[in-house]
Coordinates of C-alpha atoms in Angstrom, one line a residue:
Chain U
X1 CA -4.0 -34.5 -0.7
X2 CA -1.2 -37.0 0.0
X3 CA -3.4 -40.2 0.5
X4 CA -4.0 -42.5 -2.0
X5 CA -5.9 -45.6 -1.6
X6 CA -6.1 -47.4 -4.6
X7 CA -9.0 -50.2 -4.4
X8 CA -9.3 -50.7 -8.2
X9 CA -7.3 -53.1 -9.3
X10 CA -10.0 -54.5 -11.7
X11 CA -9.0 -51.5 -14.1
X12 CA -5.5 -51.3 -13.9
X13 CA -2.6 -52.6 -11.7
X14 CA 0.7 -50.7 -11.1
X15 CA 3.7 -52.3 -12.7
X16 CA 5.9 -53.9 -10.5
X17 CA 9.7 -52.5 -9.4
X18 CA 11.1 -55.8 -11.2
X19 CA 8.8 -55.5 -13.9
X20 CA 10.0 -52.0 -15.2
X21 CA 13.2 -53.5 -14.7
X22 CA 13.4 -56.1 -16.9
X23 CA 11.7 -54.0 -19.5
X24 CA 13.8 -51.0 -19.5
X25 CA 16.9 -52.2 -21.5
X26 CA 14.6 -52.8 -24.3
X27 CA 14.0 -49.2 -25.3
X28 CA 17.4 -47.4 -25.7
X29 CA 19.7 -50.2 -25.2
X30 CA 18.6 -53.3 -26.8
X31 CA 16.2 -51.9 -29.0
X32 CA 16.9 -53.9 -32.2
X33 CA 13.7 -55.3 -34.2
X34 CA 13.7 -59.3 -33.6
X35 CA 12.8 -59.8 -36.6
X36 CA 16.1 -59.1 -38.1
X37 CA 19.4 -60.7 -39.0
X38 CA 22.1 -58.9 -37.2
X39 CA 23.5 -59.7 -33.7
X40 CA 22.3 -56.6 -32.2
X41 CA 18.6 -57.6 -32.7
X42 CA 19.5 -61.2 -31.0
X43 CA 19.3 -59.9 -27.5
X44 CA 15.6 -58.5 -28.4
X45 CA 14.4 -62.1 -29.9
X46 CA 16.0 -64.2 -27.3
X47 CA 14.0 -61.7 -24.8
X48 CA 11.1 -62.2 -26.4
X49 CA 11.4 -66.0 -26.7
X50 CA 12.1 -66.2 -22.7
X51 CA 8.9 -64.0 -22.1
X52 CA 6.9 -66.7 -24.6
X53 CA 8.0 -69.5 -22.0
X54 CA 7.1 -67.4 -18.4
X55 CA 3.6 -66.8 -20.1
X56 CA 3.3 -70.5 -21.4
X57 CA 4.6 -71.5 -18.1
X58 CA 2.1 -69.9 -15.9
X59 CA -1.0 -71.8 -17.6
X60 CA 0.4 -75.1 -18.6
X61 CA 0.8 -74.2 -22.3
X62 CA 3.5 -74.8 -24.8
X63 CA 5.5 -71.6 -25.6
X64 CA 4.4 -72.0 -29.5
X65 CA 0.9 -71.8 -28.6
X66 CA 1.4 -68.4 -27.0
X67 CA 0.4 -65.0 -29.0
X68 CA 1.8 -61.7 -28.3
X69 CA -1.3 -59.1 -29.0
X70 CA -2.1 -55.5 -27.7
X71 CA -4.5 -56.6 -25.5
X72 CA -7.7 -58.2 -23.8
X73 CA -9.6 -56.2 -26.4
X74 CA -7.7 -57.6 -29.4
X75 CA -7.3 -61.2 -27.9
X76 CA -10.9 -61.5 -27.3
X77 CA -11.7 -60.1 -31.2
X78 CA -9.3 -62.1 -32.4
X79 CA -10.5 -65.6 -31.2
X80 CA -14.0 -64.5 -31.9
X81 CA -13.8 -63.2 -35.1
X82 CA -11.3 -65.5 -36.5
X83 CA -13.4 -68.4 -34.8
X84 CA -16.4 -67.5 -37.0
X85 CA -14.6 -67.2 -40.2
X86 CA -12.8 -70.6 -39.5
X87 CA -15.7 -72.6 -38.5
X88 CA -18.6 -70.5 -40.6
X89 CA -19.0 -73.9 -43.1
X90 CA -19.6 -75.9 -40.5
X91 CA -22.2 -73.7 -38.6
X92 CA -23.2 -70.2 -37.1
X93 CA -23.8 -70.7 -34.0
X94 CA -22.0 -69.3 -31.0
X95 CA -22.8 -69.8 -27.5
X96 CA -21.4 -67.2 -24.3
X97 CA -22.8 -65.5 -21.7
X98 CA -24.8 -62.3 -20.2
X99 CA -22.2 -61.4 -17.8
X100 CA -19.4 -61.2 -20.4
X101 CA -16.8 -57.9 -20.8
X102 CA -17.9 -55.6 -23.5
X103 CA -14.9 -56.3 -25.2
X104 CA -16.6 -59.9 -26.4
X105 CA -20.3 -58.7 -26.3
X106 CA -19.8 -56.3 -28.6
X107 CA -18.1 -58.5 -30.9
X108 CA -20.9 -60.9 -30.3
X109 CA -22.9 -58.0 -31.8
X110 CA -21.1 -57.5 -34.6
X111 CA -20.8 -61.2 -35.3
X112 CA -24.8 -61.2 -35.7
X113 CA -24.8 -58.4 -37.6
X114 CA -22.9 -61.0 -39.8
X115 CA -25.2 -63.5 -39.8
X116 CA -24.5 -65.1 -36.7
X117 CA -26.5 -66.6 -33.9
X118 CA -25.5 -66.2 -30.6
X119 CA -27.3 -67.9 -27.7
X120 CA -26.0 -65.6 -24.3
X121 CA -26.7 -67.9 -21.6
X122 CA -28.1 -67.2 -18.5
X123 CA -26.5 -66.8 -15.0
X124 CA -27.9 -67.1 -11.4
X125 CA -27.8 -64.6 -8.7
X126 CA -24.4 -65.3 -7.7
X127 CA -23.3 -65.0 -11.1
X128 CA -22.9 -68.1 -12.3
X129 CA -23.0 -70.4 -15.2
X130 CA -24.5 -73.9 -15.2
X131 CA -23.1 -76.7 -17.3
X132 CA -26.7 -78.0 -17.6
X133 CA -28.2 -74.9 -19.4
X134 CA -24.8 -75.0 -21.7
X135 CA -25.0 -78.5 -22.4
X136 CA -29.1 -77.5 -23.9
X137 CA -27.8 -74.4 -25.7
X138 CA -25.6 -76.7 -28.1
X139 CA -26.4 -77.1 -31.2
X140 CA -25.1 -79.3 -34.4
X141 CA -24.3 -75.9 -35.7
X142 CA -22.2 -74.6 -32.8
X143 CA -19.4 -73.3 -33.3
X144 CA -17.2 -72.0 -30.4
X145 CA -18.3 -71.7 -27.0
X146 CA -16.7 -68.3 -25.4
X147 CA -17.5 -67.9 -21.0
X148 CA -15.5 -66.2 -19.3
X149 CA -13.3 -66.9 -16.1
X150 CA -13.6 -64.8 -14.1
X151 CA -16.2 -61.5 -13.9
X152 CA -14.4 -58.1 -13.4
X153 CA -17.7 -56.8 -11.5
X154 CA -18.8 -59.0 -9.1
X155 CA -15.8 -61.6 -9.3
X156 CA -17.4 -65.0 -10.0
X157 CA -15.4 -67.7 -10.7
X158 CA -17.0 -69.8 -12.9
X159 CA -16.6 -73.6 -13.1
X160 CA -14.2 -73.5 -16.3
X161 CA -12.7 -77.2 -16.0
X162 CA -16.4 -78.2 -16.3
X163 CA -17.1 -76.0 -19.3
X164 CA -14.5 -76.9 -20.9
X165 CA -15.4 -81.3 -20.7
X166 CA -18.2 -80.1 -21.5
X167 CA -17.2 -78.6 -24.8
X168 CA -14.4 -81.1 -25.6
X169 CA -17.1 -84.0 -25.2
X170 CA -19.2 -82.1 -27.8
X171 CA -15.8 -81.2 -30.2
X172 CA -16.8 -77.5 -29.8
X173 CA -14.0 -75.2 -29.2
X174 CA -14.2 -73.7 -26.1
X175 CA -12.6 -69.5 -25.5
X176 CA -12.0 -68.4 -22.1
X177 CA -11.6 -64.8 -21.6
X178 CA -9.1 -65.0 -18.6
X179 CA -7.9 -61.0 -18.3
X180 CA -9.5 -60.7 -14.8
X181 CA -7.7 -64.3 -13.5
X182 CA -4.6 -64.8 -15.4
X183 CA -1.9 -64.7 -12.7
X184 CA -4.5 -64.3 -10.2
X185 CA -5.6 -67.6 -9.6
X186 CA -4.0 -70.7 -11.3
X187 CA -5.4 -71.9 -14.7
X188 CA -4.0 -75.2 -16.3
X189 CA -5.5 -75.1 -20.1
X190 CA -4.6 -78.6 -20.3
X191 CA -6.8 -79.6 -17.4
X192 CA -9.5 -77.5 -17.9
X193 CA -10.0 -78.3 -22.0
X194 CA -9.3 -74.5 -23.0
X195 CA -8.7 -74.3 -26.5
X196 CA -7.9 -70.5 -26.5
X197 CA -7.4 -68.2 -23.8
X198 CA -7.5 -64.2 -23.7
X199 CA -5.0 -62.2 -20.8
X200 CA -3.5 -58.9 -20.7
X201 CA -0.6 -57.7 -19.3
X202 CA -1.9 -54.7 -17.0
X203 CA -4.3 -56.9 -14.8
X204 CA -1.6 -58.1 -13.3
X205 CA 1.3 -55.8 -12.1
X206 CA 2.7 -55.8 -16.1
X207 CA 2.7 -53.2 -18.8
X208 CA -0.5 -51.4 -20.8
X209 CA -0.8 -52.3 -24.2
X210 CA 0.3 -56.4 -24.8
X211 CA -1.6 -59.2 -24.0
X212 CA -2.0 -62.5 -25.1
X213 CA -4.2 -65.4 -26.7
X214 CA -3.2 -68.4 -26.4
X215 CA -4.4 -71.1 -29.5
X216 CA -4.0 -74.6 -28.7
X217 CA -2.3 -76.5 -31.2
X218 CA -4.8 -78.0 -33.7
X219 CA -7.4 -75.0 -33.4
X220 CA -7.2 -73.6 -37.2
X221 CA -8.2 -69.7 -36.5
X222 CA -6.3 -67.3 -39.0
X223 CA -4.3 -64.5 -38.6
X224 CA -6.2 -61.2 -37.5
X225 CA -4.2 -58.5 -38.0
X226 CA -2.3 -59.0 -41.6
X227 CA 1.3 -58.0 -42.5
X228 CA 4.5 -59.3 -41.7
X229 CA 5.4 -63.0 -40.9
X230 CA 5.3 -62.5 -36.8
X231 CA 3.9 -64.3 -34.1
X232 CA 4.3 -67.4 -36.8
X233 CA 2.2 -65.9 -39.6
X234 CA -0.7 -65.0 -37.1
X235 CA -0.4 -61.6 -36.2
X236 CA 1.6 -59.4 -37.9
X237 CA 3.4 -56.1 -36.5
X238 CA 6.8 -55.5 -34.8
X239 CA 6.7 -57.2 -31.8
X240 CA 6.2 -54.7 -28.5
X241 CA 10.0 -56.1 -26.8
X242 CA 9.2 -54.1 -23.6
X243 CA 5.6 -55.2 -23.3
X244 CA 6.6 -58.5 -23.9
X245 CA 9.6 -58.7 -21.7
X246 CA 7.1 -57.1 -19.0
X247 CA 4.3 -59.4 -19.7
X248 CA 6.3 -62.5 -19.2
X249 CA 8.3 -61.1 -16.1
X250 CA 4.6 -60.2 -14.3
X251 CA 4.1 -64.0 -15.3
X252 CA 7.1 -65.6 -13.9
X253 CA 6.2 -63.2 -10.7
X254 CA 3.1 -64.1 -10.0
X255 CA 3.8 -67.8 -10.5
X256 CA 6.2 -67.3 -7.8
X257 CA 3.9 -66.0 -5.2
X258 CA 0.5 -66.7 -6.2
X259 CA -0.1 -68.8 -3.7
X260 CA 1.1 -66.8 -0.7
X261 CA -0.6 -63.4 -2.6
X262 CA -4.1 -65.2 -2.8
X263 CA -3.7 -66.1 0.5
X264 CA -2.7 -62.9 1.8
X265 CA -5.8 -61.0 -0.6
X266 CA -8.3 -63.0 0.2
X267 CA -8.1 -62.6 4.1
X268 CA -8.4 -58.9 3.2
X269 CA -10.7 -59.0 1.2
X270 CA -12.9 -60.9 3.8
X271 CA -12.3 -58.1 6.6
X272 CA -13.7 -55.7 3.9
X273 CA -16.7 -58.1 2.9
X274 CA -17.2 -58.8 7.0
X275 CA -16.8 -55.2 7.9
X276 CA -19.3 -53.7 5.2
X277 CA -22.0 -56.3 5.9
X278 CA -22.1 -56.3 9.2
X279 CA -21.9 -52.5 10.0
X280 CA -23.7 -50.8 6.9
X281 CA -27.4 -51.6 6.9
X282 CA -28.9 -52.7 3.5
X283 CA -26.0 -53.5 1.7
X284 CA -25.1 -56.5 0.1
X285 CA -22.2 -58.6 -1.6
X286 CA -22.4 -59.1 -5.5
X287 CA -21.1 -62.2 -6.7
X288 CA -19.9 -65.7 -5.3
X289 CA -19.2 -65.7 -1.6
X290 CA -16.2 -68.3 -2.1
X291 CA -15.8 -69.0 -5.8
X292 CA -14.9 -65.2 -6.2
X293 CA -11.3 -63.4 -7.4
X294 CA -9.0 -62.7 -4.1
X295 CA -9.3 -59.3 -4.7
X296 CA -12.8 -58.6 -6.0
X297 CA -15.3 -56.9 -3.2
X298 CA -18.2 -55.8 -5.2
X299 CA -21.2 -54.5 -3.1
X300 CA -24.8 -52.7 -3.5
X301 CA -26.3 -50.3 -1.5
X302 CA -29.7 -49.5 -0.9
X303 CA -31.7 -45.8 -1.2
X304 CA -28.4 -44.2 -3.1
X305 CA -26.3 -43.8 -6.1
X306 CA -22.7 -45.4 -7.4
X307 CA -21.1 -42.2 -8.5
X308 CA -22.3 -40.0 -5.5
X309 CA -20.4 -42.5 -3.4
X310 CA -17.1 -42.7 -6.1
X311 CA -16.7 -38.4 -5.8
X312 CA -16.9 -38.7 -1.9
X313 CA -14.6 -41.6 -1.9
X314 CA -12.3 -40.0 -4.0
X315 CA -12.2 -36.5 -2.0
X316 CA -10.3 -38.7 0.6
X317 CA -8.4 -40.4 -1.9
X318 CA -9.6 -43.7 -2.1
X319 CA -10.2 -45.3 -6.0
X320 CA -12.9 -47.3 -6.4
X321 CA -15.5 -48.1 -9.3
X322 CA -19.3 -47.8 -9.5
X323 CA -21.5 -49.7 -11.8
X324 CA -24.1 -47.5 -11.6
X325 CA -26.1 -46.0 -14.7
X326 CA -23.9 -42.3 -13.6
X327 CA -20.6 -44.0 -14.2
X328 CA -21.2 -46.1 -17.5
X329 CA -22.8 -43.3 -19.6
X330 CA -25.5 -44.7 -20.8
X331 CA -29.0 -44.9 -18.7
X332 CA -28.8 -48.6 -18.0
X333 CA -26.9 -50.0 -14.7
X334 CA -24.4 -52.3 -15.3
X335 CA -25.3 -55.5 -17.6
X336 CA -23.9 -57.6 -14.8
X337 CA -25.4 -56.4 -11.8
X338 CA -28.8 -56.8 -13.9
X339 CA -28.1 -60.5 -15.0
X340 CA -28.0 -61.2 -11.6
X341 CA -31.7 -59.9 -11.6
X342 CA -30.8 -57.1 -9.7
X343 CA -33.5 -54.6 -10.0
X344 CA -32.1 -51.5 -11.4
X345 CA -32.7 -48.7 -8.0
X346 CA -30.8 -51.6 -6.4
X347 CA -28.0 -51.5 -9.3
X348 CA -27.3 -48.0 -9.3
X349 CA -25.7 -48.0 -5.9
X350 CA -23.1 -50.7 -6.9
X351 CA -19.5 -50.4 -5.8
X352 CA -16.3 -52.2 -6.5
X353 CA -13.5 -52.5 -4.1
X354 CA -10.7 -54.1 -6.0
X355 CA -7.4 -55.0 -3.9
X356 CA -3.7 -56.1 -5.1
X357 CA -1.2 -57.3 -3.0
X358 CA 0.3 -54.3 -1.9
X359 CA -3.3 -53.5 0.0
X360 CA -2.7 -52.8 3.1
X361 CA -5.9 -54.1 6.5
X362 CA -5.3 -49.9 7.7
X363 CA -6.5 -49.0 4.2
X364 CA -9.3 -51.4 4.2
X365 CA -10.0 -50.4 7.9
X366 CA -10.2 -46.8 7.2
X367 CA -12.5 -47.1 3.9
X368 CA -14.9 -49.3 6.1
X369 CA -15.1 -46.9 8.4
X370 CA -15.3 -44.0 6.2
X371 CA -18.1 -45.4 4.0
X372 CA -20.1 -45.8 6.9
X373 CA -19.9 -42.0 6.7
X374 CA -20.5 -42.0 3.3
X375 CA -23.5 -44.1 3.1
X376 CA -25.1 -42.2 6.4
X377 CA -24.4 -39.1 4.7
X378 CA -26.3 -39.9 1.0
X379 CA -29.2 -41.8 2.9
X380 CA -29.7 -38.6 4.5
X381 CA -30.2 -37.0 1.4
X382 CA -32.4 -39.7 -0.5
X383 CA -35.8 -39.2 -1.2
X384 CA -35.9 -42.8 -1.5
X385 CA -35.0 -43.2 2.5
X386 CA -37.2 -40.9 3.3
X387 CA -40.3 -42.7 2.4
X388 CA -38.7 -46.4 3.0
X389 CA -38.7 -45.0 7.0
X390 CA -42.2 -43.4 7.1
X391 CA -43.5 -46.2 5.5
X392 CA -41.2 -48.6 7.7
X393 CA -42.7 -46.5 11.2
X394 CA -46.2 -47.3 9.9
X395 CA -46.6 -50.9 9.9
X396 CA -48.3 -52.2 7.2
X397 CA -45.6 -52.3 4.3
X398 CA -44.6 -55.0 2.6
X399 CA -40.8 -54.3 1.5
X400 CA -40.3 -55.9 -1.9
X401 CA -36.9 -55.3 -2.0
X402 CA -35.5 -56.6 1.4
X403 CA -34.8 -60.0 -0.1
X404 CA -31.8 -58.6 -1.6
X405 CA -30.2 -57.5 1.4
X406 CA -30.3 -61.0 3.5
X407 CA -27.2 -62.1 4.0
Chain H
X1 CA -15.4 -33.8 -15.1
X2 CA -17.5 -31.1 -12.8
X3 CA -17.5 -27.6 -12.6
X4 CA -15.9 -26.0 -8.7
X5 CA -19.3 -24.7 -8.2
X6 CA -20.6 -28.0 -8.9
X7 CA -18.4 -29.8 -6.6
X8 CA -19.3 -27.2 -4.2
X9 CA -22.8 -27.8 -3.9
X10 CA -22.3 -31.1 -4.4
X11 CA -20.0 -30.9 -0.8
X12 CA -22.6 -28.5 0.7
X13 CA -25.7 -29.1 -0.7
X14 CA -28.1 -26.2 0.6
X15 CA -31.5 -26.5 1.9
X16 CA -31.1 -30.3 1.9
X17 CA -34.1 -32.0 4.6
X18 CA -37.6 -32.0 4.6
X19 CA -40.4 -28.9 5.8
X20 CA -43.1 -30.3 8.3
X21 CA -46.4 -28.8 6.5
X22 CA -44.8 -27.9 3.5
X23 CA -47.3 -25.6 1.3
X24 CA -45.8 -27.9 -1.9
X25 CA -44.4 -31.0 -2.0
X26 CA -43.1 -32.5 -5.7
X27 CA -41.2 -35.4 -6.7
X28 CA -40.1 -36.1 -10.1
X29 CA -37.6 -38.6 -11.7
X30 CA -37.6 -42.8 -11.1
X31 CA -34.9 -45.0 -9.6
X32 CA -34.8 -47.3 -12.3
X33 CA -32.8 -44.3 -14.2
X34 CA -31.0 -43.3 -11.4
X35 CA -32.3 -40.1 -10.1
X36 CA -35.0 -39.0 -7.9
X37 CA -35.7 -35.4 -7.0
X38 CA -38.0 -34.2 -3.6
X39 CA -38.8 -30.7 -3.6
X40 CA -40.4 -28.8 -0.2
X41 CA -41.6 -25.4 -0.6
X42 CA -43.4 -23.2 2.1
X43 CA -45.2 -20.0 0.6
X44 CA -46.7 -17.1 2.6
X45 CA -50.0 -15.4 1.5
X46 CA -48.3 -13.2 -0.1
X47 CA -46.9 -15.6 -2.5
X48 CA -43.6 -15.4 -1.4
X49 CA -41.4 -18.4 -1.1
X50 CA -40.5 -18.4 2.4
X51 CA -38.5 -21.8 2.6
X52 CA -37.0 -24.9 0.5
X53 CA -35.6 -28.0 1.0
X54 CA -34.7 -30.8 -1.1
X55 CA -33.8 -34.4 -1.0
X56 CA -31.8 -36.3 -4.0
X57 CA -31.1 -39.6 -4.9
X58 CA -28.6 -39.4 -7.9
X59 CA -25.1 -38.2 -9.2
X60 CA -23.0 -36.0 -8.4
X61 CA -24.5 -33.2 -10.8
X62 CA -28.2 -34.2 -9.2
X63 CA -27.5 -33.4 -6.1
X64 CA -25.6 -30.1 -7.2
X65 CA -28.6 -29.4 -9.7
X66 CA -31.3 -29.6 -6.7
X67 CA -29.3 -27.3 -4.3
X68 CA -28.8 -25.1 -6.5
X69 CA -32.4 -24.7 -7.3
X70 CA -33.6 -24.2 -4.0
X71 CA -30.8 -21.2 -3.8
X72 CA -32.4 -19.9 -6.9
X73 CA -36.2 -19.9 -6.2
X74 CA -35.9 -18.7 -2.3
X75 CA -37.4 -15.7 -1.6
X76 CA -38.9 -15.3 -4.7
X77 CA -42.3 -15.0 -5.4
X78 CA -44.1 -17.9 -7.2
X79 CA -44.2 -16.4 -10.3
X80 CA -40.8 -15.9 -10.1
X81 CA -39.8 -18.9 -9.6
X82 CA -41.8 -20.5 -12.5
X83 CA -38.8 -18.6 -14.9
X84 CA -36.7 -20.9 -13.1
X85 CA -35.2 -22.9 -16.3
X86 CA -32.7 -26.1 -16.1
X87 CA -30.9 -23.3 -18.2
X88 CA -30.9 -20.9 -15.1
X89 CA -29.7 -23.9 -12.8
X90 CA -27.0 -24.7 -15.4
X91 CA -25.6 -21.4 -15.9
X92 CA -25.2 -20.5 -11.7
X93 CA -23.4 -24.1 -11.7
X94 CA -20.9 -22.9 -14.3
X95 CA -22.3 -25.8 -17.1
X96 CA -22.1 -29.0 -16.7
X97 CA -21.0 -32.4 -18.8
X98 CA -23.7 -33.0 -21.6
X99 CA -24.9 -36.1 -20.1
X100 CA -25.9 -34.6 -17.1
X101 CA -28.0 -32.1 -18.8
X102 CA -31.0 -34.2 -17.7
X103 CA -30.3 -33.7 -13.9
X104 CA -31.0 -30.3 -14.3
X105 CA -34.2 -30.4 -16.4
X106 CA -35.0 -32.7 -13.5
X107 CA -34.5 -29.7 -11.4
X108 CA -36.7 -27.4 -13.2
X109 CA -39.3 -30.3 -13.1
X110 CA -39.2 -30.9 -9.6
X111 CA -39.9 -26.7 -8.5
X112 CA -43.2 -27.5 -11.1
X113 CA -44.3 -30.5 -9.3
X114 CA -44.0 -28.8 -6.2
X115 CA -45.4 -25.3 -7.3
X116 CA -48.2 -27.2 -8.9
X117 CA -49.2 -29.4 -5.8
X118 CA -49.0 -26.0 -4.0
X119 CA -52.0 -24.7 -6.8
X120 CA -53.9 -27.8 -5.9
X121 CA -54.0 -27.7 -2.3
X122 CA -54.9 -23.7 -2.6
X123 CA -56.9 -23.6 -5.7
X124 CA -55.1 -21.6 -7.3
X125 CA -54.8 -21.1 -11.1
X126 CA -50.8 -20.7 -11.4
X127 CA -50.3 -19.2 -15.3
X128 CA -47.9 -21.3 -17.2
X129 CA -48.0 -24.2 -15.1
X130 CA -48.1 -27.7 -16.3
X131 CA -49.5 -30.6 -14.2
X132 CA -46.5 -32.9 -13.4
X133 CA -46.7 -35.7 -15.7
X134 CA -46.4 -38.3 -12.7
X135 CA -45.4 -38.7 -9.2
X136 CA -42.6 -41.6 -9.4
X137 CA -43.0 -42.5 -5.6
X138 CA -46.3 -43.8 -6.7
X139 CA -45.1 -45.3 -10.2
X140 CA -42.5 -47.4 -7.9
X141 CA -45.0 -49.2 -5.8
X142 CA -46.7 -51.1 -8.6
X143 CA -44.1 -52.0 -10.4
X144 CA -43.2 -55.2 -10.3
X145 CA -39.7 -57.9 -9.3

């Protein structure tokens, strides 16, 4: 099949024209190591120093404070860990959230395996975090406070700047983990008191495999990964020229047209959200209606299962995500959907709809009106349907569950 | 990740709907885990299984598991059926990813349920069957949100 639709931009973004561009003379051309003496490897460091200033650039930061890693993954270890080993006289307490990626919950794990306390706070139904049930958690003993900016599920915006006073008023370093908004929406770490902020490259029309976490001057964290002297003794290894170059090009890009893209996104987005609410019975939106990410359209829907929905999808060659028990591995729905006290039959038929700015309203139009299909098709099939319309045609039924599906 | 003969039953389920005076009816499996199997059988006097039909809520290899059940136990006779396995319904499907393994043993359970609700409502003594451990539809109701 010729037609691709690709709606899941959460995951991965395609790299930009200009992007692979700017990247390209650093593999066979320029390909000296920066770290070295000789003109050749000049064109290489100078590269690398312009990418430091787009990625500073795009969050109000000062290029020093900017680290070139491999990742999200890495970024988020890296303040974490190095965080806890920092601060471990002073206390052992760390305080995030239910909803975060597994890329800091699972370090969260580890860290308590340590000896660690971690207090993951609490969200509401729309995913969100209050500043009154962070300002309780905090302890004497707290020792970094790591929330998120933005969920890759369901989308929620949380209300960083306030975290953030929150923490500074306190003298608790405060970690956002920013892969899902960095050059989505704009982020000033100045204004909103971030100490150290995780972003990676590929969520945002740049390269795989570089990221970065940016470490306000005055936070005392170590170096994570040891070696060389790179990255100003912090993390060692030969810097990743194209990823870099890449990174900070997607930067400078989406600085340029961030306002016209979230513009353009979120009216999209909105058609899909419109669309799918008002014409598919029993579904609903997961998330923030307004404090959400442009492109982020998360939806459950009721009587069937995420991945039965992802294969039909696919068959007409749309790309789309499910965080449904099926589609993580494991037996559990997605941690997110149940934070939002979600029960889990409702869970399992989670999709997410992610769009970029190349989305087009004939490719939302036509997934709207092909899930329609879908969703008919799969309630046919569900024993669960079955009995909700017998039940439904008898009267007397109390449905537990309709709350969930009142828009 | 599937198998073709997966992904074609999966595409064109068989037998998928509901029998009006079914002489069985079993349902095994829970939402909160994702899956939910409905099995219909009718049976002549003889024994025979004249008809099945099926409704699934689950993956892609639930749905494929169910279908191709009902393929395997038509027209056989109850006895028959009972050799069903979820081996039998893995090995007509070509195999299938080792976590889905479950949503065939969900298929094997669901032709017991139904087999064994068809024992009740006869009183019949069916050799080698085992009452279902529970009927989820019920389970469902009282639990609690």
């Amino acid at each position: 099949m010729d037609r691709l639709i690709y709606l899941d931009n959460a995951a991965t973004t395609k790299v930009k024209r200009e992007v692979m561009d700017a990247m390209l003379p650093y593999f066979s051309e320029n390909y000296g190591n920066p770290s070295a003496i000789y003109t050749f490897a000049g064109q290489g460091k100078k590269a690398v120093d312009l990418a430091r200033e787009q990625a500073a650039g795009l969050i109000g930061a000062k290029p020093e404070e900017i680290y070139f890693t491999a990742g999200g993954s890495e970024s988020d270890n890296w303040a974490l860990k190095a965080a806890a080993e920092a601060y471990k006289e002073k206390g052992k307490h760390i305080i995030t959230s239910k909803i975060e990626h597994h890329a800091l919950l699972h370090t969260c794990e580890y860290l308590e395996k340590q000896g660690f306390e971690i207090t993951y706070l609490d969200v509401d139904s729309e995913g969100k975090i209050s500043g009154e049930k962070l300002k309780a958690a905090i302890r004497p003993d707290t020792i970094l406070i790591s929330i998120m900016m933005a969920n890759n599920e369901i989308g929620t915006i949380e209300d960083v700047a306030e975290i953030g006073k929150i923490a500074r008023e306190v003298g608790v370093p405060f970690h956002t983990d920013a892969v899902q908004s960095y050059g989505h929406i704009p982020i000033d770490v100045e204004e909103m008191n971030i100490d150290m902020l995780s972003a990676s490259g590929h969520k945002f029309y740049g390269p795989k495999g570089v990221g970065i976490l940016y470490i306000k001057k005055g936070i005392k964290i170590r170096s994570f990964i040891h070696g060389g002297t790179q990255e100003r003794n912090r993390r060692a290894g030969t810097l990743n020229v194209p990823g870099i170059v890449g990174f900070g090009k997607a930067a400078e890009l989406a600085g340029n047209s961030m306002e016209k893209d979230v513009e353009k996104i979120t009216a999209l987005r909105d058609h899909l959200i419109q669309r799918v609410l008002s014409e598919i019975p029993y579904s609903r939106l997961n998330g923030h209606k307004t404090d959400r990410l442009p492109g982020n359209a998360s939806f459950c829907f009721r009587f069937i299962e995420g991945e039965s929905m992802l294969i039909l999808l696919d068959q007409l060659g749309v790309c789309a995500s499910s965080g449904s028990a099926c589609t993580s591995g494991s037996l559990d729905p997605s941690h997110v959907l149940l934070a939002l006290g979600l029960p889990h039959e409702i869970a399992h038929g989670s999709l997410r709809l992610t769009l970029s700015e190349e989305t087009k309203m004939e490719e939302i139009d036509f997934v709207a009106d092909e899930l329609k299909k879908i969703i008919g098709r799969l309630r046919d099939m569900s024993p669960l349907y079955e009995d909700f319309l017998k039940k439904k045609s008898s009267g007397a039924f109390c449905d537990r569950l309709e709350g969930y599906y009142v828009q | 990740m599937y198998s073709e003969k997966v992904m074609d039953h999966f595409n064109n389920p068989r037998n998928v709907g509901e029998l009006d005076n079914p002489s069985g009816v079993g349902t095994v499996g829970n939402a909160k885990c994702g899956d939910i199997m409905r099995m219909y059988l009718d049976i002549d006097e003889k024994g025979v299984i004249r008809d099945v039909k099926f409704k699934t809520f689950g993956c892609g290899a639930a749905v494929a598991t169910s279908s191709m059940a009902t393929e395997l136990v038509k027209g056989k006779t109850v006895e028959e059926a009972l050799t069903v396995t979820n081996k039998a319904v893995m090995e007509a499907l070509d195999g299938l990813p080792p976590v889905k393994v479950h949503c065939s043993l969900l298929a094997e359970e669901a032709i017991h349920a139904a087999l064994w609700d068809y024992a009740q409502k006869n009183n019949l003594v069916i050799e080698g069957l085992k009452e279902p451990v529970e009927d989820i539809s019920e389970i469902e109701e009282e639990e609690e949100y």
